C-alpha positions as a Python dict, from the first residue, in 0.01 Angstrom:
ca = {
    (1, 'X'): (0, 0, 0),
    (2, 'X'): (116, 361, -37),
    (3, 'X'): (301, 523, 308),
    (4, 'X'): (60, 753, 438),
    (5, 'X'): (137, 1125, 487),
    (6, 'X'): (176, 1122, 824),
    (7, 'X'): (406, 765, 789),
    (8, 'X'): (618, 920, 568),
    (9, 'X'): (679, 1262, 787),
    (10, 'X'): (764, 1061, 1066),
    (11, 'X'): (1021, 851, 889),
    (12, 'X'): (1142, 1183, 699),
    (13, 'X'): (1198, 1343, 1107),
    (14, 'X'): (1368, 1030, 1151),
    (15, 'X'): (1587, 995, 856),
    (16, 'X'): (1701, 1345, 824),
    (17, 'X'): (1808, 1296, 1246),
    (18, 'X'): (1991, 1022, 1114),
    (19, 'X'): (2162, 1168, 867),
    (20, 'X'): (2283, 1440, 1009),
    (21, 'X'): (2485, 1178, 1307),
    (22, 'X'): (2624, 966, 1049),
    (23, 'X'): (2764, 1171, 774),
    (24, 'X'): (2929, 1466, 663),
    (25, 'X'): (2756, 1597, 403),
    (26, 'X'): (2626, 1931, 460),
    (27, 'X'): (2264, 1992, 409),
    (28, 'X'): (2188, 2320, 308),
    (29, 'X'): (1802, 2448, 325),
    (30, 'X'): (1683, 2617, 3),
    (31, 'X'): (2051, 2594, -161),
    (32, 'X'): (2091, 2446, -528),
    (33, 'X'): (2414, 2320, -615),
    (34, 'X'): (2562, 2509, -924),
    (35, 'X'): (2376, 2405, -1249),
    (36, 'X'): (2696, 2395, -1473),
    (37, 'X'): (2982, 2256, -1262),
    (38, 'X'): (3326, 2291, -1460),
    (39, 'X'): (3511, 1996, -1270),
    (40, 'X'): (3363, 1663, -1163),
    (41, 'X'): (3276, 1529, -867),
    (42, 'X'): (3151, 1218, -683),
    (43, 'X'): (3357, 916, -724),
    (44, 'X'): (3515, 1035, -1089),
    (45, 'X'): (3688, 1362, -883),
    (46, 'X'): (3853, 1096, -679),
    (47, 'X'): (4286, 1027, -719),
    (48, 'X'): (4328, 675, -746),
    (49, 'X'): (4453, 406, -1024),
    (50, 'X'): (4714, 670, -1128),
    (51, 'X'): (4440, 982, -1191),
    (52, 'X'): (4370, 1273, -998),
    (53, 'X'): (4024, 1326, -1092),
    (54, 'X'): (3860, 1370, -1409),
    (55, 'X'): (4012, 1614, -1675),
    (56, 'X'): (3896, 1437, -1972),
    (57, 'X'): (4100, 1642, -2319),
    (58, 'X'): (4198, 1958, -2135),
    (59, 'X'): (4525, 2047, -2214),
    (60, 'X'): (4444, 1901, -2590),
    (61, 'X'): (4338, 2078, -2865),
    (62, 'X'): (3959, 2132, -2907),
    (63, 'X'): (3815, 2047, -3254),
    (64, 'X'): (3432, 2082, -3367),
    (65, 'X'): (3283, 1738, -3543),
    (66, 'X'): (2968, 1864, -3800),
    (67, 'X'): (3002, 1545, -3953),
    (68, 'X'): (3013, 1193, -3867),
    (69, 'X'): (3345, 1066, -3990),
    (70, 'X'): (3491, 1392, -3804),
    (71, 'X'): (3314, 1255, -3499),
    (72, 'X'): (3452, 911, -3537),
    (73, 'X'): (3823, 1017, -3650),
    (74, 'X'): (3891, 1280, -3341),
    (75, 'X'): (3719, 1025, -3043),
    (76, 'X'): (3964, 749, -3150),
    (77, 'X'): (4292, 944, -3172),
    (78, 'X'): (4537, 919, -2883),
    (79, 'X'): (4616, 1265, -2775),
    (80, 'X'): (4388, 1469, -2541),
    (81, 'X'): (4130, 1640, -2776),
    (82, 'X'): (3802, 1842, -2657),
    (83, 'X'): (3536, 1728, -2934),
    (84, 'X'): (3277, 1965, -2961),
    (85, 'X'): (2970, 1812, -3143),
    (86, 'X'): (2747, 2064, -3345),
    (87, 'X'): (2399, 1955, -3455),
    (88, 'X'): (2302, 1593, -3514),
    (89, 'X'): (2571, 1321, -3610),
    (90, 'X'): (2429, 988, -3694),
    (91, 'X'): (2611, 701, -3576),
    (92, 'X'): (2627, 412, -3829),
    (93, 'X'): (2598, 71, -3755),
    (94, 'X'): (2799, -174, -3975),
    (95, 'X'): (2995, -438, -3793),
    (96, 'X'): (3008, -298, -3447),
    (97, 'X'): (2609, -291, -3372),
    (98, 'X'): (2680, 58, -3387),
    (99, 'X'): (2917, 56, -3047),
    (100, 'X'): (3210, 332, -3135),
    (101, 'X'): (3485, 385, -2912),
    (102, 'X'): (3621, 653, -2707),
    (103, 'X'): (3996, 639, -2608),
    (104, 'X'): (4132, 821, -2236),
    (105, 'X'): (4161, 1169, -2248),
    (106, 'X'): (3858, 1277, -2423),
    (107, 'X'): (3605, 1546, -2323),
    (108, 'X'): (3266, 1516, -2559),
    (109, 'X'): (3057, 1808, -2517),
    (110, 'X'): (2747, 1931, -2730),
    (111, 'X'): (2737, 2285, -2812),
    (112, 'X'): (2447, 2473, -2796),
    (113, 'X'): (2076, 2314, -2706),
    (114, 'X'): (2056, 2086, -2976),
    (115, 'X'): (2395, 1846, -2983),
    (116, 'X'): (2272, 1452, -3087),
    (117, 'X'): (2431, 1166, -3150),
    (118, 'X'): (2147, 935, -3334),
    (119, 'X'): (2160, 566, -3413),
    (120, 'X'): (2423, 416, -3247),
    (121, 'X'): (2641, 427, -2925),
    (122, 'X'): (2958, 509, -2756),
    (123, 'X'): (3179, 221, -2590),
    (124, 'X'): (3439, 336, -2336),
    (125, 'X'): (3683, 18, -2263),
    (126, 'X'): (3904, -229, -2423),
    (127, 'X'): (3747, -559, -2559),
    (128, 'X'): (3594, -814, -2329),
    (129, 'X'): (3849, -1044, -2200),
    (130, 'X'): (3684, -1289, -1904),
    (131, 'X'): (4064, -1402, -1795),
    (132, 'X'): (4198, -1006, -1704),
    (133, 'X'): (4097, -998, -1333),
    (134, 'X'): (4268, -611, -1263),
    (135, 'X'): (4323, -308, -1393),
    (136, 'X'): (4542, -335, -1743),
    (137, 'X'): (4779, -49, -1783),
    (138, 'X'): (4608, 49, -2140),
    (139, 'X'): (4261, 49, -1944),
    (140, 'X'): (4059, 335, -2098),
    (141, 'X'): (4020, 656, -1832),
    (142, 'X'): (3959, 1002, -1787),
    (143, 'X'): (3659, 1080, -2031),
    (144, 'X'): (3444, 1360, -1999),
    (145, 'X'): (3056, 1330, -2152),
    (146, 'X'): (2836, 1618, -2161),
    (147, 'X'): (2542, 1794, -2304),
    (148, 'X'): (2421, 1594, -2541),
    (149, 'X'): (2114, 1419, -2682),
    (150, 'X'): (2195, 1029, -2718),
    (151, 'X'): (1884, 869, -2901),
    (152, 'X'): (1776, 526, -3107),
    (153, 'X'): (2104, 308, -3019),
    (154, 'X'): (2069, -61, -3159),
    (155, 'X'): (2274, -170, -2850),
    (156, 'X'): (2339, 89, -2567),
    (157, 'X'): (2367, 476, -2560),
    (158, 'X'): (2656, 448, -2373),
    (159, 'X'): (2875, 149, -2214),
    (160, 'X'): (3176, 144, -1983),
    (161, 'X'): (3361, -196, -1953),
    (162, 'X'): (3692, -355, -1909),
    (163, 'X'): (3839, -183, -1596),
    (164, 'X'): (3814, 212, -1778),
    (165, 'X'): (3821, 440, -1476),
    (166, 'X'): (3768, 850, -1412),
    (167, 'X'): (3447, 873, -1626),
    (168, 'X'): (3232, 1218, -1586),
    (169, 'X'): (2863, 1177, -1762),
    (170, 'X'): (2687, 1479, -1661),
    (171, 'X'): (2406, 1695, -1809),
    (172, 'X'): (2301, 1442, -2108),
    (173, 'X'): (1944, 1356, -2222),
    (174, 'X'): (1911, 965, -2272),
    (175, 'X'): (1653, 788, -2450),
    (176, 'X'): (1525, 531, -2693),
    (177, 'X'): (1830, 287, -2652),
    (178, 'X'): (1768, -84, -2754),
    (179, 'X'): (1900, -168, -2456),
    (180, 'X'): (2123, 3, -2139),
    (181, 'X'): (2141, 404, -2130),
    (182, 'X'): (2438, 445, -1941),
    (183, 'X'): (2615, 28, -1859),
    (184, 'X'): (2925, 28, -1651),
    (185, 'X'): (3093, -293, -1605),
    (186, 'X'): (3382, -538, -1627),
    (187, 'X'): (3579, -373, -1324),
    (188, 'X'): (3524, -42, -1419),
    (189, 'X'): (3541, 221, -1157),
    (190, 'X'): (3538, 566, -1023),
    (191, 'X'): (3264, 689, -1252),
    (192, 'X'): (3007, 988, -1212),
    (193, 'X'): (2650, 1007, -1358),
    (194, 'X'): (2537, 1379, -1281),
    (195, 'X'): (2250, 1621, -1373),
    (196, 'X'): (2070, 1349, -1666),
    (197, 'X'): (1772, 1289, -1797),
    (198, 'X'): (1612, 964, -1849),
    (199, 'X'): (1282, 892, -2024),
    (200, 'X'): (1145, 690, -2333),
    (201, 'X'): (1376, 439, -2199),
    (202, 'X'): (1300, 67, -2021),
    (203, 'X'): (1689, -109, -1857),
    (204, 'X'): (1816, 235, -1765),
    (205, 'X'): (2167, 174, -1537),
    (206, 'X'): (2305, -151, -1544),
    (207, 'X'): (2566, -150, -1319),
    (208, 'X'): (2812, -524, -1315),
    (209, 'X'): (2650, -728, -1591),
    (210, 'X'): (2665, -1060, -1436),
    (211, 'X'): (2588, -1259, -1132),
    (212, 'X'): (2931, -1460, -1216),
    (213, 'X'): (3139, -1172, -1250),
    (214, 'X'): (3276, -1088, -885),
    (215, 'X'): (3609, -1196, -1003),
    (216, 'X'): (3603, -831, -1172),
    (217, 'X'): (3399, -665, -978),
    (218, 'X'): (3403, -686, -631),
    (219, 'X'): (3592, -387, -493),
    (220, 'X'): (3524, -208, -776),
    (221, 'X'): (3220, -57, -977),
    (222, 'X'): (3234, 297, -706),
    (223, 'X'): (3014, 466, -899),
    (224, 'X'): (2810, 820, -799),
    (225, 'X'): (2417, 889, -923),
    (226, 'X'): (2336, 1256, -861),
    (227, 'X'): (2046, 1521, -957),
    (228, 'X'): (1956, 1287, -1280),
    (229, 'X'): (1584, 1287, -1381),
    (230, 'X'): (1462, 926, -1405),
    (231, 'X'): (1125, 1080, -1595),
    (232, 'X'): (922, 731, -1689),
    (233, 'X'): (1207, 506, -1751),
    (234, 'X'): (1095, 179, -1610),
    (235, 'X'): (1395, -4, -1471),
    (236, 'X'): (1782, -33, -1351),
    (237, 'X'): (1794, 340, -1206),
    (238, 'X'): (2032, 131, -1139),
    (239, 'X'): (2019, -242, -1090),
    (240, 'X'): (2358, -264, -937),
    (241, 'X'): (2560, -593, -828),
    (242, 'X'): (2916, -673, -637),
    (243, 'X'): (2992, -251, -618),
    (244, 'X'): (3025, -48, -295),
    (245, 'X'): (3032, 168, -239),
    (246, 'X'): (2732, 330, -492),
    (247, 'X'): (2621, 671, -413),
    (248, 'X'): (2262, 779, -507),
    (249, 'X'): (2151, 1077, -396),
    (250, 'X'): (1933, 1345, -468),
    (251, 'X'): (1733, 1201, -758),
    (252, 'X'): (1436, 1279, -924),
    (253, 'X'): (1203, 943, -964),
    (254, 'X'): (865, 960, -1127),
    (255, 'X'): (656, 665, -1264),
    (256, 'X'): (927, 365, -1259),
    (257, 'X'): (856, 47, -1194),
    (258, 'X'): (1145, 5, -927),
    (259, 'X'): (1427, 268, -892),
    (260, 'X'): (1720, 79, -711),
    (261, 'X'): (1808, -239, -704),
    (262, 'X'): (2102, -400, -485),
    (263, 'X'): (2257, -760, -546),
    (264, 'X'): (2530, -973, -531),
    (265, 'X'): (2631, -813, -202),
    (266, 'X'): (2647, -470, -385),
    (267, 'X'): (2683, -142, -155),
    (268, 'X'): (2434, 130, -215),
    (269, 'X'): (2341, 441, -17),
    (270, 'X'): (2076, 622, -114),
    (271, 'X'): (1992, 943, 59),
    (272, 'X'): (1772, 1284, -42),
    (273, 'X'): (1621, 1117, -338),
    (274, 'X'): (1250, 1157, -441),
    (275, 'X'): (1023, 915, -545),
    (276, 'X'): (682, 966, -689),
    (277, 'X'): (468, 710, -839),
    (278, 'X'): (739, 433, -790),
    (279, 'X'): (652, 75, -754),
    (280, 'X'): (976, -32, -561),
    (281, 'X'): (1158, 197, -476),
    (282, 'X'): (1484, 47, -354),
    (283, 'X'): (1544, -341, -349),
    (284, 'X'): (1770, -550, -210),
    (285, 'X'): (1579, -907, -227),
    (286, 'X'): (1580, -898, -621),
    (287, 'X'): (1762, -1171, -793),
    (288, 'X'): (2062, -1365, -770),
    (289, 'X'): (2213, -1305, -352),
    (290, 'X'): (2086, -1025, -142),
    (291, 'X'): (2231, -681, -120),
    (292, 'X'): (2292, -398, 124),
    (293, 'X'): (2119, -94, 103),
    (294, 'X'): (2176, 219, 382),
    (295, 'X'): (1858, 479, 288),
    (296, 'X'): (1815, 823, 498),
    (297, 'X'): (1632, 1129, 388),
    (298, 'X'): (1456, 999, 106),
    (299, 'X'): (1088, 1080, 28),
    (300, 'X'): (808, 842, -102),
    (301, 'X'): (473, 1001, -262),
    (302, 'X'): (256, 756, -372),
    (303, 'X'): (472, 446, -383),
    (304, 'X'): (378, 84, -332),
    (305, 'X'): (672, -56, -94),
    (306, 'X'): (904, 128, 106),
    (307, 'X'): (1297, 144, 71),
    (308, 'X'): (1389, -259, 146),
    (309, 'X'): (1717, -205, 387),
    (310, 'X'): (1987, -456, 458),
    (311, 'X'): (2343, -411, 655),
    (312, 'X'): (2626, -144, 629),
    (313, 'X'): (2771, 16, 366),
    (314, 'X'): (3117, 210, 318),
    (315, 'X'): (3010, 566, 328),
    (316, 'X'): (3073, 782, 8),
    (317, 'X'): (3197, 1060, 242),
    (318, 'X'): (3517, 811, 296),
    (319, 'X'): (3609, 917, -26),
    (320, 'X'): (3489, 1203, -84),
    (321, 'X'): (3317, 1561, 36),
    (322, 'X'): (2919, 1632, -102),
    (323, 'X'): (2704, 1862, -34),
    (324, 'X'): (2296, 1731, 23),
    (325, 'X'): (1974, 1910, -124),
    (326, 'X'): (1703, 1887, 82),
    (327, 'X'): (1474, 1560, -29),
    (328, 'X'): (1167, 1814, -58),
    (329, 'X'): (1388, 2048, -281),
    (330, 'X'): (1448, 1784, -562),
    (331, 'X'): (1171, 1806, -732),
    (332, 'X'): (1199, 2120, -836),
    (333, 'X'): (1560, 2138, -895),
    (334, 'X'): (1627, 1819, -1074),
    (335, 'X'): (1399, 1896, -1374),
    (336, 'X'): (1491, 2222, -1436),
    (337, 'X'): (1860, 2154, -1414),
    (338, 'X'): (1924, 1796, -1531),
    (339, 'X'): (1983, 1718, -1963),
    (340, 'X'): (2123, 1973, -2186),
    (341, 'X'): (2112, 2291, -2285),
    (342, 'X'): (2214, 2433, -1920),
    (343, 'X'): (2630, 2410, -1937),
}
C-alpha cells in the first residue's frame, strides 16, 4: 500500500536525524548546487589508479565534429582532444552494432541546445576479456561526456567496460536505446552520472552485468548517481551488483517500476532522493544473492513498498566531500537543471 502522509513525515523526522549523526555531508536548506559545474565530482573527482580526478581532453586541442566521420576520427585518436559536437551526427551501424569507441583523455561536449548523436552508441573500454581480473595499464580513463542528446542506439547509448576508470557523464538527455542508457561494467570504476535525464527508456543503469562476474567486480564498480531525472524510464535506475560503495543521492524518480536495485552483495546508499509514483523503490531481495542498502532522507509520494534495507555500507563521504539538497527540494531542482542545454 502507499506510506501515508503522516508515515512518511515521521520517517522523513527520523531519517534526516539520522543523517545528520552519520555523515558529513552538509545539508543546506533552500541551496541548489551550481547548475553547470566545470570539474567533476563524486567518485570520478577521486585520485586513485594513477588519476587525480577527471580532466577528460583539457590540455588538448579542441576540434568541432559537423560530420560523422569527423566525430569518429577525433574520439579514437590518442592525444587529449576536446570534441565539440554541433547539430546531429548519426552514428552508423555496420559491424560494431553501432558501439564506437572513445579512447582516455577525451572530453565530448554538445554545443548549444541541440547536440545529438542518433543511431548508435559510444563504448568506453578495451574488448571483453573474461581471464583479465585487474586493472590493465592500457585500461581506458579520464573521459568527460556532456550535453548531449543520445537517441535510437541498436545496443546501448553508452557502455563502460573492461576496468576504464575517471568517467564524468553529466548533463546528457538519454533515450530510446535498444537496450542500457548508461552500462558500466567489467571492473570499471570511479565513474560519475550527474544532472541526466532519463525517459522513453526501459533497462536504464546496469551497473556489473553478471551474477558470475565478482572476479572483476568486487571492490570495484564505485560509482556516484546525482540530480539525474529518471522521468518514466521503467527499470535499472540502477540495478547494481558486487559494487560499494554506490552513491545515489538526490534524484528525481517519477513513474518507474522500481528505482534501485542492490545484489550480489552490492553497496548502495541512497539518501535525499524523491520518489513519486514508484513501484519499488529500492530493493535488495531482487535476484541472484541479497544486497545492502543504507537509505536516509529519502521521500516516497505515492509508492507501493518502502525502501527494502539490509546491513552497512562504506560511506561515500570516505572518499569524498558532497554537499545534500534537501529531499523536498528535488523536485523542483532536478527537472529544471538535469539534460542539456544548461552548461
Amino acid at each position: 500500500m502507499p506510506t501515508s502522509s503522516g508515515t512518511r513525515h515521521a520517517l522523513l523526522k527520523v531519517a534526516v536525524a539520522a543523517a545528520a549523526l552519520a555523515t558529513t555531508a552538509v545539508v543546506l536548506p533552500g541551496a541548489a548546487p551550481a547548475l553547470a559545474a566545470t570539474t567533476a565530482d563524486g567518485f570520478a573527482s577521486v585520485n586513485a589508479l594513477g588519476q587525480n580526478g577527471t580532466t577528460g581532453g583539457a590540455g588538448g586541442a579542441v576540434v568541432t565534429a559537423t560530420t560523422t566521420a569527423q566525430f569518429l576520427d577525433y574520439i579514437a585518436r590518442s592525444e587529449p582532444l576536446v570534441v565539440q559536437v554541433k547539430g546531429t551526427i548519426t552514428l552508423p551501424t555496420g559491424t560494431t552494432d553501432g558501439m564506437h569507441n572513445v579512447a582516455s583523455d577525451k572530453t565530448i561536449i554538445g554545443l548549444g541546445t541541440d547536440a545529438r548523436l542518433v543511431g548508435g552508441g559510444l563504448n568506453i573500454g578495451l574488448p571483453v576479456d573474461d581471464d583479465v581480473t585487474s586493472p590493465p595499464a592500457n585500461a581506458v580513463h579520464n573521459i568527460i561526456i556532456r550535453n548531449l542528446a543520445l537517441t535510437g542506439a541498436t545496443d546501448d547509448l553508452i557502455n563502460v567496460q573492461m576496468f576504464s576508470h575517471h568517467i564524468w557523464i553529466d548533463h546528457n538527455d538519454f533515450s530510446n536505446g535498444d537496450d542500457g542508457a548508461v552500462d558500466i561494467k567489467r571492473g570499471s570504476d570511479f565513474v560519475t552520472v550527474s544532472w541526466n535525464r532519463f525517459h522513453d527508456h526501459d533497462k536504464t543503469l546496469l551497473l556489473g552485468h553478471d551474477d558470475d562476474n565478482g572476479a572483476q567486480d568486487i571492490g570495484r564498480l564505485r560509482v556516484t548517481y546525482h540530480h539525474n531525472y529518471f522521468d518514466g524510464s521503467d527499470q535499472r535506475n540502477p540495478r547494481v551488483r558486487f559494487g560499494e560503495s554506490v552513491h545515489v543521492y538526490n534524484n528525481y524518480y517519477r513513474d518507474n517500476s522500481y528505482g534501485v536495485a542492490s545484489a550480489m552483495n552490492a553497496g548502495v546508499v541512497m539518501e535525499g532522493n524523491y520518489f513519486y509514483s514508484v513501484n519499488n523503490p529500492g530493493r535488495v531481495d531482487f535476484s541472484g544473492d541479497l544486497g545492502r542498502i543504507v537509505a536516509r532522507d529519502n521521500i516516497l509520494v505515492e509508492c507501493n513498498h518502502e525502501i527494502e534495507l539490509r546491513g552497512s555500507v562504506v560511506e561515500p563521504r570516505t572518499y569524498y566531500a558532497y554537499t545534500l539538497n534537501r529531499a523536498a527540494e528535488v523536485p523542483t531542482i532536478v527537472p529544471a537543471g538535469a539534460g542539456t542545454g544548461r552548461i
